[in-house]
Amino acid sequence: VQLQASGGGLVQAGDSLRLSCVASGLTFGSYAMGWIRRAPGKEDDLVAAISWSGGTTKYADSVKGRFTISREDAKNMVWLQMNSLKPEDTAVYHCAVSKVPYGSGWLQGPLNYKYGGQGTQVTVSS
């Protein structure tokens, strides 16, 4: 499985960014997808996830109402729309795929996902 995230950058508080991820090497429509962020000195945080069908989403409390996850299976892509960004959103954002197809494990934390690689850096200045 390969996951390529992009779209990060340096923005000011209150700005918006849209992260994109292209996945390959899997039957995309069978897997839940997520975005996990990694900040120095903090545990990895599953900020948003979407079911294999796209019908169910889950957000960390810290981003509810500001972030929106979406997917398009025909393109093997998942996006994260981030609005009203805050300095505490600063992190490397990784696209993630659930370790098993279907099921409910995707609703749990980062341990139920495969992710890694470079990710995309999001830096929010105050």
Coordinates of C-alpha atoms in Angstrom, one line a residue:
V1 CA 0.0 0.0 0.0
Q2 CA 1.3 3.4 -0.9
L3 CA -0.2 6.7 0.4
Q4 CA 0.9 10.0 -0.9
A5 CA -0.3 13.1 1.1
S6 CA 0.0 16.7 -0.2
G7 CA -1.4 20.1 0.3
G8 CA 0.2 21.3 3.5
G9 CA 1.9 24.6 4.0
L10 CA 2.5 27.6 6.2
V11 CA -0.7 29.6 7.0
Q12 CA -2.0 32.1 9.5
A13 CA -4.5 31.3 12.2
G14 CA -8.0 31.4 10.8
D15 CA -6.9 30.3 7.3
S16 CA -7.9 27.2 5.5
L17 CA -6.0 24.3 3.8
R18 CA -7.1 21.3 1.9
L19 CA -5.0 18.1 2.2
S20 CA -5.1 15.4 -0.5
C21 CA -4.1 11.8 -0.5
V22 CA -3.8 9.3 -3.3
A23 CA -3.8 5.7 -2.4
S24 CA -2.5 2.7 -4.4
G25 CA -1.9 -1.0 -4.0
L26 CA -5.3 -1.7 -2.3
T27 CA -9.0 -2.2 -3.1
F28 CA -9.6 1.3 -2.0
G29 CA -13.4 1.1 -1.6
S30 CA -13.0 -1.7 1.0
Y31 CA -11.1 0.3 3.5
A32 CA -11.8 3.1 5.9
M33 CA -9.4 6.0 5.5
G34 CA -8.1 8.6 8.0
W35 CA -5.8 11.5 8.7
I36 CA -3.4 11.2 11.6
R37 CA -1.3 14.1 12.7
R38 CA 2.0 13.9 14.5
A39 CA 3.4 16.8 16.5
P40 CA 6.7 16.9 18.4
G41 CA 6.3 15.6 21.9
K42 CA 2.7 14.5 21.4
E43 CA 1.0 11.2 20.7
D44 CA -0.2 10.6 17.2
D45 CA -3.7 11.8 16.9
L46 CA -6.4 10.4 14.6
V47 CA -8.1 13.7 13.7
A48 CA -10.6 12.4 11.1
A49 CA -11.7 9.1 9.6
I50 CA -14.2 8.0 7.0
S51 CA -15.8 4.6 6.6
W52 CA -15.3 2.5 3.5
S53 CA -18.7 3.5 2.2
G54 CA -18.1 7.2 3.0
G55 CA -21.4 7.2 4.9
T56 CA -19.9 7.6 8.3
T57 CA -17.2 10.0 9.6
K58 CA -15.5 10.5 12.9
Y59 CA -13.6 13.5 14.1
A60 CA -11.4 14.3 17.1
D61 CA -13.1 16.7 19.5
S62 CA -10.3 19.2 18.8
V63 CA -11.3 19.6 15.1
K64 CA -15.0 19.0 15.1
G65 CA -16.8 21.7 13.2
R66 CA -13.6 22.9 11.5
F67 CA -12.3 19.8 9.6
T68 CA -14.1 17.8 7.0
I69 CA -13.0 14.5 5.6
S70 CA -14.2 13.2 2.2
R71 CA -13.3 10.5 -0.3
E72 CA -13.8 9.5 -3.9
D73 CA -13.3 5.9 -4.6
A74 CA -13.2 6.3 -8.4
K75 CA -10.0 8.3 -7.9
N76 CA -8.6 6.4 -4.9
M77 CA -8.5 9.7 -3.1
V78 CA -9.3 11.2 0.3
W79 CA -9.3 14.8 1.3
L80 CA -9.2 16.8 4.5
Q81 CA -10.6 20.3 4.4
M82 CA -9.3 22.3 7.3
N83 CA -10.9 25.6 8.2
S84 CA -10.3 28.1 11.0
L85 CA -6.9 26.7 11.5
K86 CA -5.3 27.2 14.9
P87 CA -1.6 27.1 15.9
E88 CA -2.2 23.9 17.8
D89 CA -3.1 22.3 14.5
T90 CA 0.6 22.5 13.5
A91 CA 1.8 19.0 12.8
V92 CA 2.8 16.6 10.1
Y93 CA -0.4 15.1 8.7
H94 CA -0.4 11.5 7.4
C95 CA -2.9 9.8 5.3
A96 CA -3.9 6.5 6.8
V97 CA -5.7 3.4 5.8
S98 CA -7.4 1.0 8.2
K99 CA -5.4 -2.2 8.8
V100 CA -8.4 -4.4 7.9
P101 CA -11.2 -3.9 5.4
Y102 CA -14.7 -3.2 6.6
G103 CA -15.3 -3.9 10.3
S104 CA -15.4 -1.2 13.0
G105 CA -11.7 -1.0 14.0
W106 CA -11.4 2.2 12.0
L107 CA -13.3 4.0 14.6
Q108 CA -10.5 3.4 17.1
G109 CA -7.2 5.2 17.3
P110 CA -4.0 5.2 15.2
L111 CA -3.1 1.7 16.1
N112 CA -5.8 0.4 13.8
Y113 CA -4.3 2.2 10.8
K114 CA -1.3 1.9 8.5
Y115 CA 0.4 5.2 7.9
G116 CA 3.9 6.8 7.8
G117 CA 6.2 8.1 5.2
Q118 CA 6.7 11.8 4.7
G119 CA 3.2 13.1 5.3
T120 CA 2.6 16.8 4.7
Q121 CA 3.6 19.6 7.1
V122 CA 1.0 22.0 8.3
T123 CA 2.2 25.0 10.1
V124 CA -0.2 27.6 11.5
S125 CA 1.2 30.8 12.8
S126 CA -0.5 33.0 15.4

